[in-house]
Short mmCIF file of C-alpha atoms in Angstrom, two decimals:
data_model
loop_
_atom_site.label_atom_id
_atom_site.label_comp_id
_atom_site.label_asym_id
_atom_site.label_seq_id
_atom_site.Cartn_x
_atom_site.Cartn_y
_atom_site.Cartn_z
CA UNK A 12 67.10 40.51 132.34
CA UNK A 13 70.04 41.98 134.00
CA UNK A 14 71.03 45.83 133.11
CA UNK A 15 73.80 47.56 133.95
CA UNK A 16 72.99 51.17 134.48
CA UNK A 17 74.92 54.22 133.52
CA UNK A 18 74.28 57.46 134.29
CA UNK A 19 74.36 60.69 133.72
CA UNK A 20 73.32 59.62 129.52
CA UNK A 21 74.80 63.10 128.99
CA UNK A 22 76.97 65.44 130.81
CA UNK A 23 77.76 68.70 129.66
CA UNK A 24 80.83 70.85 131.81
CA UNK A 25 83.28 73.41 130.73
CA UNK A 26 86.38 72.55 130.29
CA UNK A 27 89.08 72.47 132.85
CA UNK A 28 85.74 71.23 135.40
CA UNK A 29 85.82 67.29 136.35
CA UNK A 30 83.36 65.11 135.23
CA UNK A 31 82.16 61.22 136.54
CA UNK A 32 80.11 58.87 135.45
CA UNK A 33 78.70 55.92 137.46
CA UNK A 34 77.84 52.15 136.94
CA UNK A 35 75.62 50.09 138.30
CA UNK A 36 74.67 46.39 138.17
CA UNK A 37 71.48 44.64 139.90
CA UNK A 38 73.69 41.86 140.32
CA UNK A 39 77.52 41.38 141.27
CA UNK A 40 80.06 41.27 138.68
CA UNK A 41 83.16 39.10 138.18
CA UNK A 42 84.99 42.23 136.26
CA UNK A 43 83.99 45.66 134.63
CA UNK A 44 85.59 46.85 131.72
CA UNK A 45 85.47 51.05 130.25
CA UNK A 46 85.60 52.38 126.85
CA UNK A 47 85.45 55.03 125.41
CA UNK A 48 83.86 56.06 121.97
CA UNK A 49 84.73 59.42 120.12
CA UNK A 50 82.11 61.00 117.61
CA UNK A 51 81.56 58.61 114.40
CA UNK A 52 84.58 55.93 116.01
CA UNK A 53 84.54 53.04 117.62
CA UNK A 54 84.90 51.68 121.44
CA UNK A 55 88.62 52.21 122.43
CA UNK A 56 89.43 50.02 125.69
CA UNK A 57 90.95 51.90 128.55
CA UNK A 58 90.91 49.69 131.54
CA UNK A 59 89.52 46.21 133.46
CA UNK A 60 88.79 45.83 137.07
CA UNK A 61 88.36 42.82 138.72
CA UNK A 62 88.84 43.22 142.58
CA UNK A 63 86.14 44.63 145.30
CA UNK A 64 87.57 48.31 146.05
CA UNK A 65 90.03 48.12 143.27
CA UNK A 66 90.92 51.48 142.22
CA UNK A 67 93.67 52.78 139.21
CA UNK A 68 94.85 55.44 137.50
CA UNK A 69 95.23 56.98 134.21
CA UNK A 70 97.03 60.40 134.20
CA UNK A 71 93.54 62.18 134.47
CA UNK A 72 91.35 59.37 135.07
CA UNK A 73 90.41 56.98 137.88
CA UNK A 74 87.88 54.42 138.10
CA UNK A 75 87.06 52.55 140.29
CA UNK A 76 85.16 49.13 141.42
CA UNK A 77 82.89 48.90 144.40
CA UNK A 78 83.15 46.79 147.23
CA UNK A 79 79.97 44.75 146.40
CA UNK A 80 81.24 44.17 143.02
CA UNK A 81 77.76 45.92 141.63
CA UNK A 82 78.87 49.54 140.58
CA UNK A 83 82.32 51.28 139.50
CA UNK A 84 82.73 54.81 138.26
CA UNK A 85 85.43 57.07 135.94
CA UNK A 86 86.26 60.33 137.10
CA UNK A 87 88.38 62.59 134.84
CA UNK A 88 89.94 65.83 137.06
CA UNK A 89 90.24 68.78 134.59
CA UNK A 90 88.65 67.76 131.66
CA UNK A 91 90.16 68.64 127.98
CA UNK A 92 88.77 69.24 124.43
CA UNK A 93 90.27 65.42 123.90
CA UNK A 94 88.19 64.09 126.23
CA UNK A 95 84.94 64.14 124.56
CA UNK A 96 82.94 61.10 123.56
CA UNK A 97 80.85 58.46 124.76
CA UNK A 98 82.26 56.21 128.33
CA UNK A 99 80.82 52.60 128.44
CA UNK A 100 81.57 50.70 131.04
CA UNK A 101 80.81 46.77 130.24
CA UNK A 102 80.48 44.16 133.42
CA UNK A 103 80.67 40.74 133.47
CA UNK A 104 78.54 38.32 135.15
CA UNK A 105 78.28 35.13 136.78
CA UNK A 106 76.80 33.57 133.59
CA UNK A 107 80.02 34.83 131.62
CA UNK A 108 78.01 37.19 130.06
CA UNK A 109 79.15 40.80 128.77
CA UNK A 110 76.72 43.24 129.31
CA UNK A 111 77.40 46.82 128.05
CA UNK A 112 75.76 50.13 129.78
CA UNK A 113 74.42 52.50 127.65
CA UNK A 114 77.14 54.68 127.72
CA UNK A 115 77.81 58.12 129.12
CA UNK A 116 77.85 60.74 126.06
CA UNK A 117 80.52 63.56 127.52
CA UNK A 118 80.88 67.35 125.98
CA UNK A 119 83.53 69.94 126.52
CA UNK A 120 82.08 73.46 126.49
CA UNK A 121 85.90 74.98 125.84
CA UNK B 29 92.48 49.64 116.22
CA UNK B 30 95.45 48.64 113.47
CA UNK B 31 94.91 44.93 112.16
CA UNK B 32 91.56 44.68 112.65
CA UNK B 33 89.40 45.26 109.35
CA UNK B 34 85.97 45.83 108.74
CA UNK B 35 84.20 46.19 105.29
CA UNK B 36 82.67 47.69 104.00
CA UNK B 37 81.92 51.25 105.78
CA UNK B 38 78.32 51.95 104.70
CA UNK B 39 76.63 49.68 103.18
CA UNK B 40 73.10 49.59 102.06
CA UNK B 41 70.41 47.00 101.85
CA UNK B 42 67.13 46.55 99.90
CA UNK B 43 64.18 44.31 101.42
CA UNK B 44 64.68 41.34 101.42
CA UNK B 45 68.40 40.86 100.36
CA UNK B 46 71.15 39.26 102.50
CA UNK B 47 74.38 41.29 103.22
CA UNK B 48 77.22 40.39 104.67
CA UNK B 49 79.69 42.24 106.43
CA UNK B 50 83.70 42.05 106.50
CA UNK B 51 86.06 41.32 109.57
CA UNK B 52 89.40 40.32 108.96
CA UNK B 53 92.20 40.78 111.30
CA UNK B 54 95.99 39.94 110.75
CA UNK B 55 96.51 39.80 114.80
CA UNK B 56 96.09 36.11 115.40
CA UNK B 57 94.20 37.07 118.01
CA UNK B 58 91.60 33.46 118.64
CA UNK B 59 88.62 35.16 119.41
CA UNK B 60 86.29 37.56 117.44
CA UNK B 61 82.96 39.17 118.17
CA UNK B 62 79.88 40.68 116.23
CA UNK B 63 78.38 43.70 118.14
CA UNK B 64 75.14 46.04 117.08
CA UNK B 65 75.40 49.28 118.06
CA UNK B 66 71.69 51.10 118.01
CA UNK B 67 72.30 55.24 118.24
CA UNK B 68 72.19 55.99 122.36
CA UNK B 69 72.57 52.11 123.23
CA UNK B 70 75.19 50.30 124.08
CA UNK B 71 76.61 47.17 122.46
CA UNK B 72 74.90 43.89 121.84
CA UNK B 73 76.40 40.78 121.26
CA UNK B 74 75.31 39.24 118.14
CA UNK B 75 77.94 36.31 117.70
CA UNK B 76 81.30 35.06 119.18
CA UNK B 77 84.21 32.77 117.91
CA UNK B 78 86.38 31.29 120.06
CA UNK B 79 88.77 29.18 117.60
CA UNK B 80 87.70 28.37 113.85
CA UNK B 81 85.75 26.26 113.12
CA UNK B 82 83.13 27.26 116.05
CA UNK B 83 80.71 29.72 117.13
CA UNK B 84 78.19 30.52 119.85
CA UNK B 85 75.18 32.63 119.68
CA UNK B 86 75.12 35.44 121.59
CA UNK B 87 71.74 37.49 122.91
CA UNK B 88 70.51 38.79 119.56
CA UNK B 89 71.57 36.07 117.33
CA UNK B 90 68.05 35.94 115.43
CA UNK B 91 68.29 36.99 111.44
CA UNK B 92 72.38 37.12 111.67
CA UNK B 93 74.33 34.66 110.50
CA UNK B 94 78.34 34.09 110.52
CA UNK B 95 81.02 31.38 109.69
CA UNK B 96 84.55 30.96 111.29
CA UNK B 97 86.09 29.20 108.48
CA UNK B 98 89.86 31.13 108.94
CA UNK B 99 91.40 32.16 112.03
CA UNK B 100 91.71 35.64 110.61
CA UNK B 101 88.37 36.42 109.44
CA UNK B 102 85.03 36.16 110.55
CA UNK B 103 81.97 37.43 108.49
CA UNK B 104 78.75 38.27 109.42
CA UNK B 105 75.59 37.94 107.02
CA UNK B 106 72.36 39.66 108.10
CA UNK B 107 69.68 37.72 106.67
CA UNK B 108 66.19 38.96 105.52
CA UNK B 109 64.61 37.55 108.71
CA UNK B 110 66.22 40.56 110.40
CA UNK B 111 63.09 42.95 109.96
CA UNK B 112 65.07 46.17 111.62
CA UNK B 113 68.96 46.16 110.57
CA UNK B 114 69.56 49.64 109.92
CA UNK B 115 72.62 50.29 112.81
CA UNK B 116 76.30 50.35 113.66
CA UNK B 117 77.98 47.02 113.70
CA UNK B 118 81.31 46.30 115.14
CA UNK B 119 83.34 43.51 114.60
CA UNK B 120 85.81 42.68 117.85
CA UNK B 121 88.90 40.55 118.75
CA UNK B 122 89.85 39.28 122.10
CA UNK B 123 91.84 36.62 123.45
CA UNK B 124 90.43 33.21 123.96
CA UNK B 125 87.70 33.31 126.92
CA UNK B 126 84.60 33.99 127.03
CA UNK B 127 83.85 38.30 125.70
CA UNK B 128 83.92 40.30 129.61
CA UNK B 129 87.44 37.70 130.48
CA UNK B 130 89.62 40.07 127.95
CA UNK B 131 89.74 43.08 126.82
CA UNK B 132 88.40 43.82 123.05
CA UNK B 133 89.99 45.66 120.42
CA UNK B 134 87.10 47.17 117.98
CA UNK B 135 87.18 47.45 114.28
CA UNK B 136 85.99 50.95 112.66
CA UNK B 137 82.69 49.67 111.99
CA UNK B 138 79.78 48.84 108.96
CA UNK B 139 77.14 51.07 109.00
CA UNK B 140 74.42 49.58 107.41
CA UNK B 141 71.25 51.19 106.07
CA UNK B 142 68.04 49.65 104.68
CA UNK B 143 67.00 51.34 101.09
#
């Protein structure tokens, strides 16, 4: 069935370094949504794209959505001890279904 | 997120017993979702509301069952015929659509362990 790939599964940088993680769908999406996840909580929403190149902005983060509509990415410049957790990012597809990635797991070496 | 309920925390089930799991949310939000969590997965969609009264399966709807009988709450039962339901479920609210059309707000969680 259709996956939606997210990589690294775990990243490990110092803080103050950036860090990214990256999407990717086998098919084209109609909209990708992030989360993020802290240690023992549950998925907090942070953001939905739905246009080909779209790109916004959250104080330290951007994300981005591809022009193909198949992969998107989250970039956080200068990463901070409040940062750490697990980023999903969850597309949607032509069949209206939600399909989650499984999640990039993110720790801060302070 | 505030106004969105699950109970309870951990629960734990013996072979062959049915459990069922809280959600109750106080946001009037129409539609709420049933998500497994497995530890380094991501979510799976177990079950979806979009107005009481109604439900749709949704891609691991086998051994769960759930009833929509209030707009504010929204249990899930895990049946015996689930042979492996030791994980992390979530319960979710949304607008009305269809789940990836708005964003969802998460409840803290169940964890539920078999004995």
């Amino acid at each position: 069935g259709q996956q939606v790939m997210q990589i690294p599964q775990y990243q490990h940088v110092q803080e103050g370094e950036d860090f990214t993680t990256y999407c990717n769908s086998s098919t084209t999406l109609s909209n990708i949504q992030w989360y993020k996840q802290r240690p023992g909580g549950h998925p907090v929403f942070l953001i939905q794209l739905v246009k080909s190149g779209e790109v916004k902005k959250q104080k330290r983060l951007t994300f981005q959505f591809g022009e193909a509509k198949k992969n998107s990415s989250l970039h956080i410049t200068a990463t901070q001890t409040t940062d750490v957790g697990t980023y999903f990012c969850a597309g949607r597809n032509r069949d209206d279904k939600i399909i989650f990635g499984k999640g990039t797991r993110l720790h801060i070496l302070p | 997120d505030g106004g969105i309920t699950q109970s309870p925390k951990y629960l734990f089930r013996k072979e062959g017993q049915n459990v069922t799991l809280s959600c109750e949310q106080n946001l009037n939000h129409d539609a709420m979702y049933w998500y497994r969590q497995d530890p380094g997965q991501g979510l799976r969609l177990i079950y979806y509301s979009q107005i009481v009264n109604d439900f749709q399966k949704g891609d691991i709807a086998e051994g769960y069952s759930v009833s929509r009988e209030k707009k504010e709450s929204f249990p899930l039962t895990v049946t015996s015929a689930q042979k492996n339901p030791t994980a992390f479920y979530l319960c979710a609210i949304g607008g009305r659509g269809l789940p990836g059309n708005q964003p969802q707000h998460f409840g803290d969680g169940t964890r539920l362990s078999i004995l």
